[in-house]
Short mmCIF file of N, CA and C in Angstrom, two decimals:
data_model
loop_
_atom_site.label_atom_id
_atom_site.label_comp_id
_atom_site.label_asym_id
_atom_site.label_seq_id
_atom_site.Cartn_x
_atom_site.Cartn_y
_atom_site.Cartn_z
N MET A 129 -9.85 18.79 28.49
CA MET A 129 -10.35 17.59 27.37
C MET A 129 -9.97 18.32 26.08
N LEU A 130 -10.52 19.43 25.91
CA LEU A 130 -10.12 20.30 24.48
C LEU A 130 -8.66 20.44 24.21
N LYS A 131 -7.96 20.70 25.43
CA LYS A 131 -6.64 21.02 25.05
C LYS A 131 -6.08 19.51 24.36
N GLY A 132 -6.35 18.58 25.19
CA GLY A 132 -5.62 17.21 24.72
C GLY A 132 -6.19 16.95 23.71
N PHE A 133 -7.30 17.25 22.97
CA PHE A 133 -7.76 16.80 21.72
C PHE A 133 -6.75 17.86 21.15
N LYS A 134 -7.00 18.64 20.98
CA LYS A 134 -5.75 20.24 20.25
C LYS A 134 -4.60 19.39 20.07
N ASN A 135 -4.33 19.13 21.01
CA ASN A 135 -2.88 18.33 21.13
C ASN A 135 -2.70 16.80 20.31
N PHE A 136 -3.62 16.11 20.37
CA PHE A 136 -4.03 14.94 19.58
C PHE A 136 -3.79 15.81 17.92
N LEU A 137 -4.67 16.22 17.72
CA LEU A 137 -4.87 16.96 16.21
C LEU A 137 -3.20 17.41 15.72
N MET A 138 -2.75 18.06 16.60
CA MET A 138 -1.40 18.74 16.37
C MET A 138 0.09 18.18 15.75
N GLN A 139 -0.41 17.03 16.21
CA GLN A 139 0.92 16.17 16.08
C GLN A 139 1.24 16.18 14.52
N GLY A 140 2.46 15.99 14.73
CA GLY A 140 2.94 16.07 13.43
C GLY A 140 2.96 14.91 12.46
N ASP A 141 3.23 13.50 13.21
CA ASP A 141 2.61 12.84 11.94
C ASP A 141 1.26 12.44 11.90
N LEU A 142 0.58 13.22 12.48
CA LEU A 142 -1.07 12.92 12.05
C LEU A 142 -1.21 13.55 11.21
N ILE A 143 -0.45 15.22 11.55
CA ILE A 143 -0.90 16.32 10.03
C ILE A 143 -0.23 15.60 8.88
N ILE A 144 0.94 14.82 9.16
CA ILE A 144 1.49 14.25 7.61
C ILE A 144 0.49 13.03 6.94
N ILE A 145 -0.07 12.37 7.69
CA ILE A 145 -0.79 11.17 7.21
C ILE A 145 -2.21 11.96 6.80
N ALA A 146 -2.64 13.21 7.53
CA ALA A 146 -3.99 13.40 6.92
C ALA A 146 -3.69 14.24 5.51
N VAL A 147 -2.40 14.97 5.42
CA VAL A 147 -1.96 15.34 3.95
C VAL A 147 -1.91 14.65 2.94
N GLY A 148 -1.30 13.36 3.50
CA GLY A 148 -1.33 12.44 2.54
C GLY A 148 -2.34 11.68 2.11
N LEU A 149 -3.36 11.69 2.75
CA LEU A 149 -4.81 10.83 2.76
C LEU A 149 -5.45 11.63 1.67
N VAL A 150 -5.36 12.97 1.93
CA VAL A 150 -6.09 13.99 0.99
C VAL A 150 -5.58 14.34 -0.38
N VAL A 151 -4.51 14.03 -0.38
CA VAL A 151 -3.63 14.01 -1.80
C VAL A 151 -3.33 12.66 -2.27
N ALA A 152 -3.73 11.55 -1.68
CA ALA A 152 -4.24 10.34 -2.37
C ALA A 152 -5.83 10.51 -2.76
N LEU A 153 -6.31 11.24 -2.05
CA LEU A 153 -7.81 10.89 -2.82
C LEU A 153 -7.69 11.74 -3.96
N ALA A 154 -7.23 13.05 -4.19
CA ALA A 154 -7.29 13.86 -5.16
C ALA A 154 -6.47 12.96 -6.31
N PHE A 155 -5.49 12.16 -6.01
CA PHE A 155 -5.09 11.03 -7.07
C PHE A 155 -5.60 9.97 -7.25
N SER A 156 -6.33 9.53 -6.59
CA SER A 156 -7.24 8.54 -7.16
C SER A 156 -8.30 8.78 -7.75
N THR A 157 -9.01 9.99 -7.55
CA THR A 157 -9.95 10.47 -8.68
C THR A 157 -9.43 11.06 -10.06
N LEU A 158 -8.04 11.38 -10.01
CA LEU A 158 -7.26 11.49 -11.32
C LEU A 158 -7.26 10.81 -12.18
N ILE A 159 -6.58 9.44 -11.24
CA ILE A 159 -6.01 8.04 -12.24
C ILE A 159 -7.86 7.47 -12.30
N LYS A 160 -8.53 7.16 -11.46
CA LYS A 160 -9.78 6.82 -11.76
C LYS A 160 -10.38 7.10 -13.30
N ALA A 161 -10.42 8.98 -13.01
CA ALA A 161 -11.01 9.69 -14.68
C ALA A 161 -9.90 8.79 -15.95
N PHE A 162 -8.62 9.09 -15.60
CA PHE A 162 -7.68 8.30 -16.79
C PHE A 162 -8.05 7.28 -16.87
N THR A 163 -8.25 6.25 -16.15
CA THR A 163 -8.53 4.58 -16.41
C THR A 163 -9.56 4.57 -17.08
N ASP A 164 -10.81 4.65 -16.87
CA ASP A 164 -12.24 5.08 -17.24
C ASP A 164 -12.37 5.73 -18.63
N SER A 165 -11.70 6.67 -18.70
CA SER A 165 -12.18 7.59 -19.93
C SER A 165 -10.99 7.09 -20.96
N VAL A 166 -9.69 6.76 -21.01
CA VAL A 166 -8.79 6.31 -21.96
C VAL A 166 -8.11 4.83 -21.88
N ILE A 167 -7.77 4.22 -20.78
CA ILE A 167 -7.38 2.85 -20.56
C ILE A 167 -8.57 1.73 -20.99
N THR A 168 -9.56 2.00 -20.24
CA THR A 168 -10.66 0.89 -20.22
C THR A 168 -11.24 0.74 -21.88
N PRO A 169 -11.70 2.05 -22.48
CA PRO A 169 -11.43 2.06 -23.74
C PRO A 169 -10.78 1.69 -25.08
N LEU A 170 -9.50 1.62 -24.72
CA LEU A 170 -8.36 1.23 -25.57
C LEU A 170 -8.28 -0.19 -25.11
N VAL A 171 -8.35 -1.16 -24.34
CA VAL A 171 -8.33 -2.27 -23.75
C VAL A 171 -9.50 -2.97 -24.62
N ASN A 172 -10.64 -2.00 -24.66
CA ASN A 172 -12.21 -2.65 -24.92
C ASN A 172 -11.81 -2.99 -26.68
N ALA A 173 -11.20 -1.31 -27.31
CA ALA A 173 -10.89 -1.48 -28.64
C ALA A 173 -9.96 -2.58 -29.00
N LEU A 174 -8.50 -2.73 -28.30
CA LEU A 174 -8.04 -3.83 -28.64
C LEU A 174 -8.25 -5.01 -28.64
N ALA A 175 -9.88 -4.97 -28.02
CA ALA A 175 -10.26 -6.49 -28.20
C ALA A 175 -11.25 -6.41 -29.16
N GLY A 176 -11.12 -5.46 -30.10
CA GLY A 176 -12.39 -5.36 -31.21
C GLY A 176 -13.94 -5.44 -30.76
N GLY A 177 -13.66 -4.14 -29.79
CA GLY A 177 -15.05 -3.86 -29.13
C GLY A 177 -15.86 -3.11 -29.92
N GLY A 178 -15.40 -2.25 -30.91
CA GLY A 178 -15.92 -1.47 -32.08
C GLY A 178 -17.09 -0.47 -31.16
N THR A 179 -17.76 -0.66 -32.19
CA THR A 179 -18.76 0.68 -32.13
C THR A 179 -20.12 0.22 -30.83
N THR A 180 -20.13 -0.81 -30.61
CA THR A 180 -21.11 -1.69 -29.65
C THR A 180 -20.52 -1.32 -28.10
N GLY A 181 -19.76 -1.01 -27.76
CA GLY A 181 -18.87 -0.73 -26.65
C GLY A 181 -18.85 -2.37 -25.59
N LYS A 182 -18.92 -3.37 -26.41
CA LYS A 182 -19.09 -4.21 -25.32
C LYS A 182 -17.65 -4.52 -24.79
N GLY A 183 -16.53 -4.63 -25.73
CA GLY A 183 -14.90 -4.95 -25.41
C GLY A 183 -15.00 -6.30 -25.45
N ILE A 184 -13.87 -6.36 -24.29
CA ILE A 184 -13.46 -7.77 -23.85
C ILE A 184 -14.59 -7.98 -22.74
N GLY A 185 -14.92 -9.57 -23.09
CA GLY A 185 -15.91 -10.17 -21.98
C GLY A 185 -16.84 -10.70 -22.58
N TRP A 186 -17.85 -11.01 -21.92
CA TRP A 186 -19.16 -12.45 -22.39
C TRP A 186 -20.29 -12.12 -21.54
N THR A 187 -21.18 -12.81 -22.02
CA THR A 187 -23.09 -12.66 -21.51
C THR A 187 -22.99 -13.90 -20.76
N VAL A 188 -23.31 -14.16 -19.89
CA VAL A 188 -23.73 -15.43 -19.50
C VAL A 188 -25.32 -15.05 -18.84
N ASN A 189 -26.24 -15.74 -19.08
CA ASN A 189 -27.61 -15.58 -18.68
C ASN A 189 -28.00 -14.33 -18.60
N GLY A 190 -27.62 -13.52 -19.57
CA GLY A 190 -28.32 -12.18 -19.49
C GLY A 190 -26.99 -11.36 -18.82
N GLN A 191 -26.04 -11.67 -18.19
CA GLN A 191 -25.33 -10.85 -17.55
C GLN A 191 -24.14 -10.50 -17.97
N ARG A 192 -23.69 -9.61 -18.29
CA ARG A 192 -22.44 -9.33 -18.83
C ARG A 192 -21.34 -9.23 -17.97
N ILE A 193 -19.90 -9.83 -18.20
CA ILE A 193 -19.18 -10.06 -17.38
C ILE A 193 -18.16 -9.30 -18.19
N ASP A 194 -17.70 -8.18 -17.68
CA ASP A 194 -16.66 -7.41 -18.51
C ASP A 194 -15.59 -7.16 -17.98
N LEU A 195 -14.44 -8.21 -18.81
CA LEU A 195 -13.20 -8.31 -18.51
C LEU A 195 -12.54 -7.06 -18.92
N GLY A 196 -12.81 -5.84 -19.51
CA GLY A 196 -11.89 -5.17 -20.30
C GLY A 196 -12.20 -4.24 -18.82
N ALA A 197 -13.15 -3.69 -18.14
CA ALA A 197 -13.31 -2.87 -16.83
C ALA A 197 -12.28 -3.63 -15.75
N PHE A 198 -12.18 -4.78 -15.64
CA PHE A 198 -11.50 -5.32 -14.70
C PHE A 198 -10.05 -4.76 -14.98
N ILE A 199 -9.41 -5.11 -16.25
CA ILE A 199 -8.17 -4.90 -16.48
C ILE A 199 -7.85 -3.33 -16.45
N GLY A 200 -9.00 -2.82 -16.67
CA GLY A 200 -8.85 -1.23 -16.23
C GLY A 200 -8.22 -0.84 -15.06
N ALA A 201 -9.34 -1.44 -14.25
CA ALA A 201 -9.32 -1.43 -12.39
C ALA A 201 -7.98 -2.07 -12.52
N LEU A 202 -7.39 -2.76 -12.87
CA LEU A 202 -5.97 -3.29 -12.63
C LEU A 202 -5.01 -2.75 -12.92
N ILE A 203 -5.25 -1.84 -13.90
CA ILE A 203 -4.21 -0.90 -14.33
C ILE A 203 -4.18 0.27 -13.64
N TYR A 204 -5.37 0.82 -12.94
CA TYR A 204 -5.74 1.83 -12.19
C TYR A 204 -5.10 1.73 -10.94
N PHE A 205 -4.96 0.33 -10.47
CA PHE A 205 -4.45 0.08 -8.87
C PHE A 205 -2.85 0.01 -9.08
N ILE A 206 -2.57 -0.42 -10.19
CA ILE A 206 -0.93 -0.45 -10.18
C ILE A 206 -0.34 1.15 -10.68
N ILE A 207 -1.43 2.12 -11.37
CA ILE A 207 -0.85 3.39 -11.65
C ILE A 207 -0.96 4.13 -10.05
N PHE A 208 -2.00 3.91 -9.54
CA PHE A 208 -2.44 4.88 -8.15
C PHE A 208 -1.36 4.29 -7.11
N MET A 209 -0.98 2.90 -6.85
CA MET A 209 -0.28 2.44 -5.98
C MET A 209 1.51 3.22 -6.39
N ALA A 210 1.79 3.20 -7.37
CA ALA A 210 3.37 3.84 -8.19
C ALA A 210 2.69 5.51 -7.53
N VAL A 211 2.05 6.14 -7.79
CA VAL A 211 1.97 7.33 -7.31
C VAL A 211 2.14 7.94 -5.72
N ILE A 212 1.27 6.86 -5.33
CA ILE A 212 1.51 7.21 -3.69
C ILE A 212 2.56 6.73 -3.33
N TYR A 213 3.68 5.78 -4.17
CA TYR A 213 4.75 5.45 -3.60
C TYR A 213 5.83 6.25 -4.07
N TYR A 214 5.76 7.07 -5.01
CA TYR A 214 6.56 8.02 -5.73
C TYR A 214 6.44 9.22 -5.12
N LEU A 215 5.23 9.80 -4.81
CA LEU A 215 5.11 10.96 -4.39
C LEU A 215 4.64 11.24 -3.14
N ILE A 216 4.54 9.97 -2.39
CA ILE A 216 4.25 10.29 -0.72
C ILE A 216 4.79 9.26 -0.13
N VAL A 217 5.23 8.43 -0.23
CA VAL A 217 6.05 7.31 0.65
C VAL A 217 7.64 7.69 0.42
N VAL A 218 8.03 7.95 -0.70
CA VAL A 218 9.82 8.22 -0.78
C VAL A 218 10.11 9.46 -0.52
N PRO A 219 9.17 10.53 -0.41
CA PRO A 219 9.40 11.73 0.00
C PRO A 219 9.42 11.60 1.75
N TYR A 220 8.38 10.84 1.96
CA TYR A 220 8.20 10.58 3.42
C TYR A 220 9.16 9.85 4.43
N ARG A 221 9.84 9.20 3.57
CA ARG A 221 11.06 8.17 4.12
C ARG A 221 12.26 9.32 4.37
N ALA A 222 12.56 10.00 3.36
CA ALA A 222 13.79 10.71 3.03
C ALA A 222 13.52 11.95 4.45
N TYR A 223 12.17 12.47 4.31
CA TYR A 223 11.92 13.35 5.75
C TYR A 223 12.24 12.72 6.48
N MET A 224 11.76 11.55 7.17
CA MET A 224 11.85 10.80 8.32
C MET A 224 13.41 10.43 8.48
N GLN A 225 14.05 10.15 7.62
CA GLN A 225 15.56 10.05 7.85
C GLN A 225 16.22 11.09 8.40
N LYS A 226 16.10 12.42 7.58
CA LYS A 226 16.75 13.50 8.22
C LYS A 226 16.68 13.76 9.55
N ARG A 227 15.19 13.57 9.78
CA ARG A 227 15.05 13.72 11.56
C ARG A 227 15.77 12.42 12.34
N GLY A 228 16.26 11.37 11.74
CA GLY A 228 16.88 10.34 12.54
C GLY A 228 16.10 9.10 12.84
N ARG A 229 14.85 8.99 12.10
CA ARG A 229 13.87 7.83 12.34
C ARG A 229 13.90 6.88 10.85
N THR A 230 14.01 5.73 10.71
CA THR A 230 13.75 4.89 9.75
C THR A 230 12.40 4.69 9.52
N VAL A 231 11.67 4.74 8.30
CA VAL A 231 10.20 4.44 8.19
C VAL A 231 10.26 3.46 6.71
N PHE A 232 9.21 2.63 6.98
CA PHE A 232 9.19 1.65 5.50
C PHE A 232 10.56 0.97 5.47
N GLY A 233 11.54 0.86 6.16
CA GLY A 233 12.71 -0.14 5.80
C GLY A 233 12.43 -1.38 5.82
N ASP A 234 13.60 -1.94 5.56
CA ASP A 234 13.89 -3.45 5.81
C ASP A 234 13.73 -4.13 7.02
N PRO A 235 12.62 -5.09 7.22
CA PRO A 235 12.55 -5.65 8.53
C PRO A 235 13.80 -5.83 9.28
N PRO A 236 13.75 -6.07 10.46
CA PRO A 236 15.49 -6.52 11.46
C PRO A 236 15.20 -7.93 10.85
N PRO A 237 16.44 -8.03 10.88
CA PRO A 237 17.20 -9.51 10.64
C PRO A 237 16.70 -10.46 11.81
N THR A 238 16.41 -11.73 11.55
CA THR A 238 16.13 -12.79 12.00
C THR A 238 16.68 -13.92 12.27
N LYS A 239 16.46 -14.99 12.95
CA LYS A 239 16.76 -16.51 12.60
C LYS A 239 15.69 -17.14 13.18
N THR A 240 15.82 -18.93 12.97
CA THR A 240 15.02 -20.09 13.02
C THR A 240 15.52 -20.46 14.24
N CYS A 241 14.54 -20.90 15.43
CA CYS A 241 14.92 -21.57 16.57
C CYS A 241 15.16 -22.78 15.98
N PRO A 242 16.25 -23.28 16.68
CA PRO A 242 16.07 -25.05 16.29
C PRO A 242 15.64 -26.03 17.00
N SER A 243 14.96 -25.53 18.08
CA SER A 243 13.50 -26.24 18.53
C SER A 243 12.41 -26.46 18.15
N CYS A 244 11.72 -24.99 18.16
CA CYS A 244 10.46 -24.94 18.12
C CYS A 244 10.35 -24.39 16.32
N ARG A 245 11.21 -24.04 15.37
CA ARG A 245 10.99 -24.07 14.01
C ARG A 245 10.53 -22.60 14.14
N MET A 246 10.40 -21.83 14.69
CA MET A 246 9.76 -20.43 14.72
C MET A 246 10.75 -19.56 14.15
N GLU A 247 10.33 -18.74 13.03
CA GLU A 247 11.50 -17.90 12.37
C GLU A 247 11.31 -16.59 12.31
N ASP A 248 10.72 -16.16 13.59
CA ASP A 248 10.69 -14.79 13.68
C ASP A 248 11.45 -14.55 14.93
N VAL A 249 12.41 -15.01 15.31
CA VAL A 249 12.82 -14.85 16.41
C VAL A 249 14.38 -13.77 16.19
N PRO A 250 14.43 -12.45 16.82
CA PRO A 250 15.13 -11.61 16.80
C PRO A 250 16.94 -12.38 16.31
N ALA A 251 17.79 -11.93 15.34
CA ALA A 251 19.12 -12.31 15.31
C ALA A 251 19.79 -12.05 16.61
N ALA A 252 19.85 -11.12 17.64
CA ALA A 252 20.36 -11.04 18.51
C ALA A 252 19.88 -11.88 19.89
N ALA A 253 18.66 -12.75 19.78
CA ALA A 253 18.13 -13.02 20.77
C ALA A 253 19.30 -14.36 21.07
N VAL A 254 19.41 -14.43 22.40
CA VAL A 254 19.99 -15.44 22.66
C VAL A 254 18.95 -16.84 23.78
N ARG A 255 17.64 -16.79 23.84
CA ARG A 255 16.71 -17.32 24.31
C ARG A 255 15.70 -17.16 23.29
N CYS A 256 15.07 -18.29 22.75
CA CYS A 256 13.84 -18.27 21.85
C CYS A 256 12.54 -17.52 22.49
N PRO A 257 11.88 -16.74 22.17
CA PRO A 257 10.71 -16.27 22.91
C PRO A 257 9.83 -17.05 23.02
N HIS A 258 9.52 -18.20 22.14
CA HIS A 258 8.29 -19.11 21.94
C HIS A 258 8.44 -20.21 23.08
N CYS A 259 9.89 -20.78 23.02
CA CYS A 259 10.00 -22.23 23.67
C CYS A 259 11.14 -22.09 24.58
N THR A 260 11.77 -21.16 24.70
CA THR A 260 12.58 -20.72 25.76
C THR A 260 13.72 -21.49 25.43
N THR A 261 14.19 -22.02 24.23
CA THR A 261 15.70 -22.29 23.93
C THR A 261 16.65 -21.80 24.39
N ASP A 262 17.72 -22.34 24.50
CA ASP A 262 18.89 -21.26 24.60
C ASP A 262 19.67 -21.48 23.49
N LEU A 263 19.61 -20.29 22.42
CA LEU A 263 20.21 -20.21 21.26
C LEU A 263 21.60 -19.84 21.34
N ALA A 264 22.42 -19.64 22.37
CA ALA A 264 23.42 -19.49 22.52
C ALA A 264 24.51 -20.89 22.29
N THR A 265 23.63 -22.06 22.55
CA THR A 265 24.52 -23.49 22.40
C THR A 265 23.72 -24.06 21.65
N ALA A 266 22.69 -23.54 20.93
CA ALA A 266 21.81 -24.38 19.87
C ALA A 266 22.79 -24.14 18.08
#
C-alpha cells in the first residue's frame, strides 16, 4: 500500500502540478499585495478619493459599495492570469512538446451532423455518435 502511494506521489505530472501550484500561490500573494497597495489606491485617487480614503463607490443605507476595490481585484485577476500563463503554461507546453505530447493546444476539428445538428462530431467520423446517421453520404 505504501509503495503504491509513493509511486503515485512520484509521478512526473503530479510533481509538475504541485510545483506550479506553489509558484502560483507565491505569485498570488505578491500580486495581491501589489494591487492592494498600489493599484487600488491609484484607482481611488484618480476618482477623487482624497485623504478620506473613500475612492470610487457609494454608500447605500450605511453600507459602502467599494467600486475601487472591485476594479483592483479585476486588475489583480488579469495580472495573475497573465503571470500564470507566461511563467507556467508556456514553459510547460514547450516542455511537453519536447516529450512529444501536445497540451493546451487547439481542440481537434469537428463537424456538424446534418440530421441532429450536434456540433461536436469528430471531423474524421463516418457515423454520428449521437444519432448514428451515416455522415459519408450526408
